[in-house]
PDB file of C-alpha atoms in Angstrom:
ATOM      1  CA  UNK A  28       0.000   0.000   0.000  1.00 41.00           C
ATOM      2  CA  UNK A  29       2.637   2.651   0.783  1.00 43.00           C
ATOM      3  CA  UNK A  30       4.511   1.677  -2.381  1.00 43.00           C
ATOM      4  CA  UNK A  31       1.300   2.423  -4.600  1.00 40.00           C
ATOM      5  CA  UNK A  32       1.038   5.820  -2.109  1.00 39.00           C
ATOM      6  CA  UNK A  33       4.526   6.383  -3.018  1.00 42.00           C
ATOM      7  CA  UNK A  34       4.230   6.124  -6.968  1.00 42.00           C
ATOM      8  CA  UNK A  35       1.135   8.048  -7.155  1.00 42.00           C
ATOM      9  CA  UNK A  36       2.369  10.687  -5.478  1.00 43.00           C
ATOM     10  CA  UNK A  37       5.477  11.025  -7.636  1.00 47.00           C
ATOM     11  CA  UNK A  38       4.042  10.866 -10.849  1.00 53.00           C
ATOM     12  CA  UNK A  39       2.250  14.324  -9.778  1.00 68.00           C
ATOM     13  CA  UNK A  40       5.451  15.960  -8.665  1.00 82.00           C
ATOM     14  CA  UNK A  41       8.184  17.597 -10.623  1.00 90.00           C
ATOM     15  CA  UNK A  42       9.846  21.284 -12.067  1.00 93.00           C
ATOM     16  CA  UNK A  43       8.509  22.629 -15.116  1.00 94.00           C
ATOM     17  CA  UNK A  44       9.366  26.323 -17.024  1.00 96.00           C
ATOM     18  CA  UNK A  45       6.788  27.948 -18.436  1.00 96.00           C
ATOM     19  CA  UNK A  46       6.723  30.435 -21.547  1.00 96.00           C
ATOM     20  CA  UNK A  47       3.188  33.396 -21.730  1.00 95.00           C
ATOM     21  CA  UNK A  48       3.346  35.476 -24.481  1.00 95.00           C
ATOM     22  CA  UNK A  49       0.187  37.936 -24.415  1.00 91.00           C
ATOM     23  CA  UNK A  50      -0.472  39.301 -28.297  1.00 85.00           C
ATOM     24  CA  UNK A  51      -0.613  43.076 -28.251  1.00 76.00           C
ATOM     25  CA  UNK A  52      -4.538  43.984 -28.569  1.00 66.00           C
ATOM     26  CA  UNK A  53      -6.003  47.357 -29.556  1.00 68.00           C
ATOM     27  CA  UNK A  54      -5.883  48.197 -25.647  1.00 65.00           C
ATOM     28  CA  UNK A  55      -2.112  48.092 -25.993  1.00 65.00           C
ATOM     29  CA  UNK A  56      -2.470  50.422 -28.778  1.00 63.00           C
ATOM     30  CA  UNK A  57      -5.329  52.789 -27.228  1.00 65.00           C
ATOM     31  CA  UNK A  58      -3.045  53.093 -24.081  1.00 63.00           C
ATOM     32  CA  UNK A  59       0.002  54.308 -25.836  1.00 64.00           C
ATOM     33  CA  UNK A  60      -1.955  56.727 -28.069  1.00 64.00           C
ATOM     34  CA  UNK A  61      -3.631  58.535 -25.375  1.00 66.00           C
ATOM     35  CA  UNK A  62       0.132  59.276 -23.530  1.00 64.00           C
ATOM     36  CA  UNK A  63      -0.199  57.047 -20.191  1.00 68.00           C
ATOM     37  CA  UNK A  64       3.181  56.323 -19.904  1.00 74.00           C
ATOM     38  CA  UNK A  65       4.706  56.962 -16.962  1.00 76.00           C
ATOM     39  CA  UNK A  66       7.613  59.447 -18.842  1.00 78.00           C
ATOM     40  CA  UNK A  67       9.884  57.338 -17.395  1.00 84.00           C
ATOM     41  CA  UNK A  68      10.086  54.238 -20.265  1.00 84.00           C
ATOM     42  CA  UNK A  69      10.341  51.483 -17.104  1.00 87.00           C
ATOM     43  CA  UNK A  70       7.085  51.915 -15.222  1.00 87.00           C
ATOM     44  CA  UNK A  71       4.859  48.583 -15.375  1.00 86.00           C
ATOM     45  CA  UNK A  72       2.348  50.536 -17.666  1.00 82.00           C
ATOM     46  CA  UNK A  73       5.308  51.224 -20.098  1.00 83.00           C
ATOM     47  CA  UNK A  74       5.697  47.985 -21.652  1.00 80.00           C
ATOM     48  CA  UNK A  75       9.643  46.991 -21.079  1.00 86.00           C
ATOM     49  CA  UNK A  76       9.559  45.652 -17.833  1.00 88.00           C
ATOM     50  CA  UNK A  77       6.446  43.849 -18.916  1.00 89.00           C
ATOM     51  CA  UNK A  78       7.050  42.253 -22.497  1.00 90.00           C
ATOM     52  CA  UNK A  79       4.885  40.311 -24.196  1.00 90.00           C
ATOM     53  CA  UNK A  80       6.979  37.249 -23.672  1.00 93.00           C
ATOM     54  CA  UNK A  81       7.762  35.933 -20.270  1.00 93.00           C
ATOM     55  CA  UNK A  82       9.068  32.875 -18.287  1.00 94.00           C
ATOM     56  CA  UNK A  83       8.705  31.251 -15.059  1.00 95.00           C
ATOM     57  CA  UNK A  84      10.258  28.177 -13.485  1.00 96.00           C
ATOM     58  CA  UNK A  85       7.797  26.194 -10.938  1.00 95.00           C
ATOM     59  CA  UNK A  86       7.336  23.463  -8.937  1.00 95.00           C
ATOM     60  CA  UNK A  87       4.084  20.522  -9.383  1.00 93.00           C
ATOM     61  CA  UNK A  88       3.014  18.749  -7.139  1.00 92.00           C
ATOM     62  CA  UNK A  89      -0.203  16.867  -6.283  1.00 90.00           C
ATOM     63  CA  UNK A  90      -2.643  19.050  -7.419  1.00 93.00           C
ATOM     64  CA  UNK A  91      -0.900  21.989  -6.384  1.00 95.00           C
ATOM     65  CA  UNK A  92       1.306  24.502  -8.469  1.00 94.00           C
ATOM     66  CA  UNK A  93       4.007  27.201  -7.561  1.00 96.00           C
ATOM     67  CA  UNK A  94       6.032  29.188  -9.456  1.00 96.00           C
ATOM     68  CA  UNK A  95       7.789  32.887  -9.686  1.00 96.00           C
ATOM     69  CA  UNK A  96       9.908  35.033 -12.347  1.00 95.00           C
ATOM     70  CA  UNK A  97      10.863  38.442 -12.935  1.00 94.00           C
ATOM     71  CA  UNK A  98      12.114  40.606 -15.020  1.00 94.00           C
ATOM     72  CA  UNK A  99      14.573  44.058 -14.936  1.00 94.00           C
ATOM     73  CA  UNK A 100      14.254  47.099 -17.139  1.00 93.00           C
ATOM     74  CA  UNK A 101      16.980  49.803 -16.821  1.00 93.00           C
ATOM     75  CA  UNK A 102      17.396  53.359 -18.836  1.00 90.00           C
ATOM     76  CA  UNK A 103      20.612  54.911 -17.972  1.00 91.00           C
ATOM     77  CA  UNK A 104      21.705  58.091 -19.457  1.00 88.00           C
ATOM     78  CA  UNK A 105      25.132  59.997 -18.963  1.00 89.00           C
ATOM     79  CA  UNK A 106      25.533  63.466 -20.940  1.00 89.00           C
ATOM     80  CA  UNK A 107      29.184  64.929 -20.737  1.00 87.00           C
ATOM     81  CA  UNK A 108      29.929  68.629 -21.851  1.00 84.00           C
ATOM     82  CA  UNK A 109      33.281  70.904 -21.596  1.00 77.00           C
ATOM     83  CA  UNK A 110      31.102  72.408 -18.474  1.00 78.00           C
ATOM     84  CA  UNK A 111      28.896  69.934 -16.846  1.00 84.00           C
ATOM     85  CA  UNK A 112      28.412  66.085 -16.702  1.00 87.00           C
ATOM     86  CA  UNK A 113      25.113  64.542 -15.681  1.00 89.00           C
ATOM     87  CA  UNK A 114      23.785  61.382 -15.330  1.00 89.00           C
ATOM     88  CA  UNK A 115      20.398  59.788 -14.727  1.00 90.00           C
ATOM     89  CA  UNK A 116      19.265  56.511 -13.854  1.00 92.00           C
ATOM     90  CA  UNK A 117      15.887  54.803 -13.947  1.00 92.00           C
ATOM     91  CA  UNK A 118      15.253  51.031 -12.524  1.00 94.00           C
ATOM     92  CA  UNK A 119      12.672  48.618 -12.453  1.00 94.00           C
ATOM     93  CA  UNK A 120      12.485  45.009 -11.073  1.00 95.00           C
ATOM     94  CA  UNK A 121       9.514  43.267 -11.090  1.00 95.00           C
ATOM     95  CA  UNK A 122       9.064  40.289  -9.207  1.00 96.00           C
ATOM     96  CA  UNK A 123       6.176  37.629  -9.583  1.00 96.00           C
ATOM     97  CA  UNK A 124       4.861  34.612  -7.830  1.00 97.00           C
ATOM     98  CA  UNK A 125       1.599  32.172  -8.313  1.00 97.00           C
ATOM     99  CA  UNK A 126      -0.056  29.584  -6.943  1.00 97.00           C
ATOM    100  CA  UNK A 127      -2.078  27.133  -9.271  1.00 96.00           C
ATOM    101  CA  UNK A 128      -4.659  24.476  -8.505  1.00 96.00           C
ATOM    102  CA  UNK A 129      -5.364  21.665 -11.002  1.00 94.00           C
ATOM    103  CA  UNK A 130      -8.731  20.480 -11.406  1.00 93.00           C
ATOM    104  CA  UNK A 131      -7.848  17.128 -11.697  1.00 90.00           C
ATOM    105  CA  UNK A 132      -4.438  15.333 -11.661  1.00 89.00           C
ATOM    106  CA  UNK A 133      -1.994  16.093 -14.035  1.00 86.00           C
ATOM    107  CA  UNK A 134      -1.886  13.792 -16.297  1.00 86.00           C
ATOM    108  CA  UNK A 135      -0.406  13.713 -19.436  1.00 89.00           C
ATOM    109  CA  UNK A 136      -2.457  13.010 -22.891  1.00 87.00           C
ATOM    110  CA  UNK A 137      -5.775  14.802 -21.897  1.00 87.00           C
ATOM    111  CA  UNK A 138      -7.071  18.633 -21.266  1.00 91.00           C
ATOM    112  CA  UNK A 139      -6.108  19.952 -17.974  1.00 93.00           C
ATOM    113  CA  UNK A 140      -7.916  23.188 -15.903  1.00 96.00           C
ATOM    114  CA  UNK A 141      -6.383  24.854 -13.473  1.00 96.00           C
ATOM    115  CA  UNK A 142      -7.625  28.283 -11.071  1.00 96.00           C
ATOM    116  CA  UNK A 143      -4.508  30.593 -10.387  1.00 97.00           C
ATOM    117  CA  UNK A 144      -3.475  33.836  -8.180  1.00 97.00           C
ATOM    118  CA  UNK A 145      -0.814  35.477  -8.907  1.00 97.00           C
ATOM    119  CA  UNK A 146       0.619  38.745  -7.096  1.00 96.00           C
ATOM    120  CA  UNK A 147       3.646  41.173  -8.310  1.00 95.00           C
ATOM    121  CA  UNK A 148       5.116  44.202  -7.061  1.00 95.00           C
ATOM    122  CA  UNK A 149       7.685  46.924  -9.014  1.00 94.00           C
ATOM    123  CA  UNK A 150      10.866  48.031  -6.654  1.00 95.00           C
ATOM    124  CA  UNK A 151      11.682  51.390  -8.313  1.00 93.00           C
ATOM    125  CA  UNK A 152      15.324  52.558  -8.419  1.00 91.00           C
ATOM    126  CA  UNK A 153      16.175  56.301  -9.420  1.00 90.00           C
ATOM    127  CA  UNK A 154      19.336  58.779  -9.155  1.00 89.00           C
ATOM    128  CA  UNK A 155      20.353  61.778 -11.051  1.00 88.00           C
ATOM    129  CA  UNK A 156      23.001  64.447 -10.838  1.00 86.00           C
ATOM    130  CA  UNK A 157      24.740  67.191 -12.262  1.00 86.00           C
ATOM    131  CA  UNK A 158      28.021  67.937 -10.852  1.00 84.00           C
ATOM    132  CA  UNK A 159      27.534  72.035 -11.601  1.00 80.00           C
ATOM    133  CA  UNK A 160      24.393  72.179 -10.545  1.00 81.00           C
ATOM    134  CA  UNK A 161      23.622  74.191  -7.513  1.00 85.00           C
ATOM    135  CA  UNK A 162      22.346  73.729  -4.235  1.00 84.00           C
ATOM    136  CA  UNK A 163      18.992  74.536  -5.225  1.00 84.00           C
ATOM    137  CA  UNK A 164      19.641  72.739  -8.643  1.00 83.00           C
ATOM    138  CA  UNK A 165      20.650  69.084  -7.379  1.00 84.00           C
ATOM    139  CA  UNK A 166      17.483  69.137  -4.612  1.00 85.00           C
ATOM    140  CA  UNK A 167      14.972  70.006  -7.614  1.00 86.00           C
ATOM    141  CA  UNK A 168      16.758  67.060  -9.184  1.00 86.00           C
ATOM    142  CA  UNK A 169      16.245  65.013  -6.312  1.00 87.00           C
ATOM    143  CA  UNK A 170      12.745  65.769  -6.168  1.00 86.00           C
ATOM    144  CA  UNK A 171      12.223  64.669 -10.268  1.00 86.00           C
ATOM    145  CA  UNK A 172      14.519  61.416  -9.162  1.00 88.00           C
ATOM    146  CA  UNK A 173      11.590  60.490  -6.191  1.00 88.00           C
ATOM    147  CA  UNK A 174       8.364  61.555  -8.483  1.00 87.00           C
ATOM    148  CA  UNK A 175      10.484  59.092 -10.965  1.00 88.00           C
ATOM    149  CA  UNK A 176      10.710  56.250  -7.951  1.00 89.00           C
ATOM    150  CA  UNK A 177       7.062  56.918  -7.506  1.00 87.00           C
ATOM    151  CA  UNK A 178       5.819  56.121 -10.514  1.00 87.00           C
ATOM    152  CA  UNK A 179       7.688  53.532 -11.007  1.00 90.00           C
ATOM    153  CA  UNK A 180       6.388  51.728  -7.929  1.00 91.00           C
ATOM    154  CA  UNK A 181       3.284  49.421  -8.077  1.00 92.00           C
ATOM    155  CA  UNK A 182       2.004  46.769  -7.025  1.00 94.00           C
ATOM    156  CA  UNK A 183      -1.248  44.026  -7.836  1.00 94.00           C
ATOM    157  CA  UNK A 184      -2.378  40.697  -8.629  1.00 95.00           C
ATOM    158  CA  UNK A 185      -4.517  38.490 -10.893  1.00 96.00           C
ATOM    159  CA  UNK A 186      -6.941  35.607 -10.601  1.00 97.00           C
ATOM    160  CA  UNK A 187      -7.982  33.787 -12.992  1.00 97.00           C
ATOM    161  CA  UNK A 188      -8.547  30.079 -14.855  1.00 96.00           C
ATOM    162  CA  UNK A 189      -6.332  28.041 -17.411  1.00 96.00           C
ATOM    163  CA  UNK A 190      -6.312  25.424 -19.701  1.00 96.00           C
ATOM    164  CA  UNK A 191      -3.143  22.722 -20.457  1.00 94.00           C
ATOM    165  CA  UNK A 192      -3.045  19.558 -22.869  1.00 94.00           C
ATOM    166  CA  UNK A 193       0.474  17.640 -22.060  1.00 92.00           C
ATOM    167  CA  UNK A 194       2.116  15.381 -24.286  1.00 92.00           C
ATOM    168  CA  UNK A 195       4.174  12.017 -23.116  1.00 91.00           C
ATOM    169  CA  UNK A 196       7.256  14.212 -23.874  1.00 90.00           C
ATOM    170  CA  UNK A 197       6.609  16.848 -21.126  1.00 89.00           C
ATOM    171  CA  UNK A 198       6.113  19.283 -23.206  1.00 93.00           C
ATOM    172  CA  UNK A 199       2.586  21.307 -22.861  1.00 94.00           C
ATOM    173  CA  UNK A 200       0.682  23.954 -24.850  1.00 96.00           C
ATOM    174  CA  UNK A 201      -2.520  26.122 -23.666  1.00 95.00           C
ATOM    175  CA  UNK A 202      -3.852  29.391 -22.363  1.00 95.00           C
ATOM    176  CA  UNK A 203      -4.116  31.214 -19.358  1.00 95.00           C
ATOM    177  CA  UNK A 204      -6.870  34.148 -18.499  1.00 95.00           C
ATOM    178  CA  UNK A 205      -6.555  36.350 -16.120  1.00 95.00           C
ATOM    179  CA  UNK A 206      -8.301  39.617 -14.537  1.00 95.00           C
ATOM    180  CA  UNK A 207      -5.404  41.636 -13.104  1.00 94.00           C
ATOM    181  CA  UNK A 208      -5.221  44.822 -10.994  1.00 94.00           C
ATOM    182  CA  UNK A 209      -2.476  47.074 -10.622  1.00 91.00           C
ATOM    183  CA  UNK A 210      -2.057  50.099  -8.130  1.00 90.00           C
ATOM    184  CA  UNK A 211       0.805  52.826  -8.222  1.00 86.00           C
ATOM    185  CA  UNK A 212       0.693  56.493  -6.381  1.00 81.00           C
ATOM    186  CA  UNK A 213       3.288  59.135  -6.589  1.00 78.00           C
ATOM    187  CA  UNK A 214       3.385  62.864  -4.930  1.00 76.00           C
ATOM    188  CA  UNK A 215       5.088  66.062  -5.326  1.00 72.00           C
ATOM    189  CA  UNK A 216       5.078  68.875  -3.480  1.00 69.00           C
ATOM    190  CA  UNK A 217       1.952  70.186  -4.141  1.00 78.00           C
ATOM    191  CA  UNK A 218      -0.298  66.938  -5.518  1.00 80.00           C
ATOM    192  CA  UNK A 219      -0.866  62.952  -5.024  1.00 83.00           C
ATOM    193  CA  UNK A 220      -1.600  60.848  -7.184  1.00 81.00           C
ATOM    194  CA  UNK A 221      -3.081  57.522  -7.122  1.00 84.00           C
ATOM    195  CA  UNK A 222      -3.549  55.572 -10.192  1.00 83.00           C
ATOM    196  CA  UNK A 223      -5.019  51.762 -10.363  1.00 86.00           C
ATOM    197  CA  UNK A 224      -6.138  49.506 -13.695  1.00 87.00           C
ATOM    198  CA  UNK A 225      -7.880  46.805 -13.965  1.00 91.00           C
ATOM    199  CA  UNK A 226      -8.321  44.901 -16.992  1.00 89.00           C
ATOM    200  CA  UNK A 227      -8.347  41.066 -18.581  1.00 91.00           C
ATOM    201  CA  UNK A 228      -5.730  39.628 -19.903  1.00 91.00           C
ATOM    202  CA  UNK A 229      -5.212  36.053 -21.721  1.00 93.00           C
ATOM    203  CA  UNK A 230      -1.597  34.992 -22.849  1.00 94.00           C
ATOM    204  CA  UNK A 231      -0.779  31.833 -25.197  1.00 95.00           C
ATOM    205  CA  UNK A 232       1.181  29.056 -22.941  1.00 95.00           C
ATOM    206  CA  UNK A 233       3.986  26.552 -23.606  1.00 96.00           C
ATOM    207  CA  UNK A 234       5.590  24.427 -20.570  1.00 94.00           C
ATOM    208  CA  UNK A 235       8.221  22.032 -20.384  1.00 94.00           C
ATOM    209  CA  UNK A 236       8.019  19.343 -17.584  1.00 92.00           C
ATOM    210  CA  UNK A 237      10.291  17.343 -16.151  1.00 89.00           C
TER     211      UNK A 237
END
């Protein structure tokens, strides 16, 4: 009995890396056109730190799925003159974990559904400075540098369902979709601003299992 316990178990448990790519929609389009960047090119709402393709290395077992990824977007600019230098950095690492439950076991050679969270946060990094600027001149560039940071910054989640067909040679092809939610907020001196979207998303899947 425990050795049929013991083989059941691991033929549900193993590492697999996943690939999402998530076509760019009229949405994608509509965002850019009406200027809701950020201004600073690495913001989550930007599009670098979040390309359409993605990966993410996991863990299976049981019913049970985990896995994380991230990715890093970095704009550095350095402007030298025969009376100044200045330099300006802007940094984004975004971090992501989820947690997936099968619907069944997963078994290889017939369709597999799955319910997922998923949560992510943006760590902002930003610096600039001007080695003739004054007093005055390097805080007012401090203050652009955290209004940068701030933007930058976010934080949300998704929930969502998924579909997965495996094949005897652990490879796997399917779809996820999602409803995600992301939250930023930035102030200046004078204003804050808070800023949140939510809105579907469904991405294209391939998975290799071992």
């Amino acid at each position: 009995m425990w050795m049929l316990f013991a083989a059941a178990t691991a033929a549900y448990a193993g590492a697999f890396v996943e690939l999402d790519y998530a076509p760019i929609g009229r949405g994608d389009l509509a965002w850019n056109d009406s200027g809701q960047q950020s201004g600073t090119l690495v913001a989550e709402g930007d599009g670098i730190v979040v390309p359409p393709l993605r990966s993410s290395i996991g863990w299976v077992t049981g019913r049970w799925g985990f896995s994380g990824g991230g990715t890093v977007a970095r704009l550095a600019s350095f402007v030298t003159t025969s009376a100044t230098e200045t330099s300006a950095t802007r940094t984004a690492i975004r971090p992501t974990v989820m947690v997936r439950r099968w619907l069944m076991d997963p078994e290889v050679g017939r369709p597999l559904f799955a319910i997922h969270a998923r949560l992510h946060a943006v760590f902002p990094g930003a610096a600039s400075s001007e080695d003739a600027a004054t007093s005055d001149e390097q805080e007012a560039i401090d203050q652009q540098a955290k209004e940068d940071a701030g933007r930058i910054r976010s934080m949300g989640g998704a929930v969502g369902f998924s579909a997965l067909h495996r094949w005897p040679n652990g490879i796997g092809v399917g779809f996820k979709s999602s409803l995600q939610y992301s939250r930023s907020a930035w102030t200046n001196s004078q204003t804050v601003t808070v800023s949140s979207l939510l809105q579907p998303e469904t991405t294209l899947t391939v998975s290799f299992w071992f």
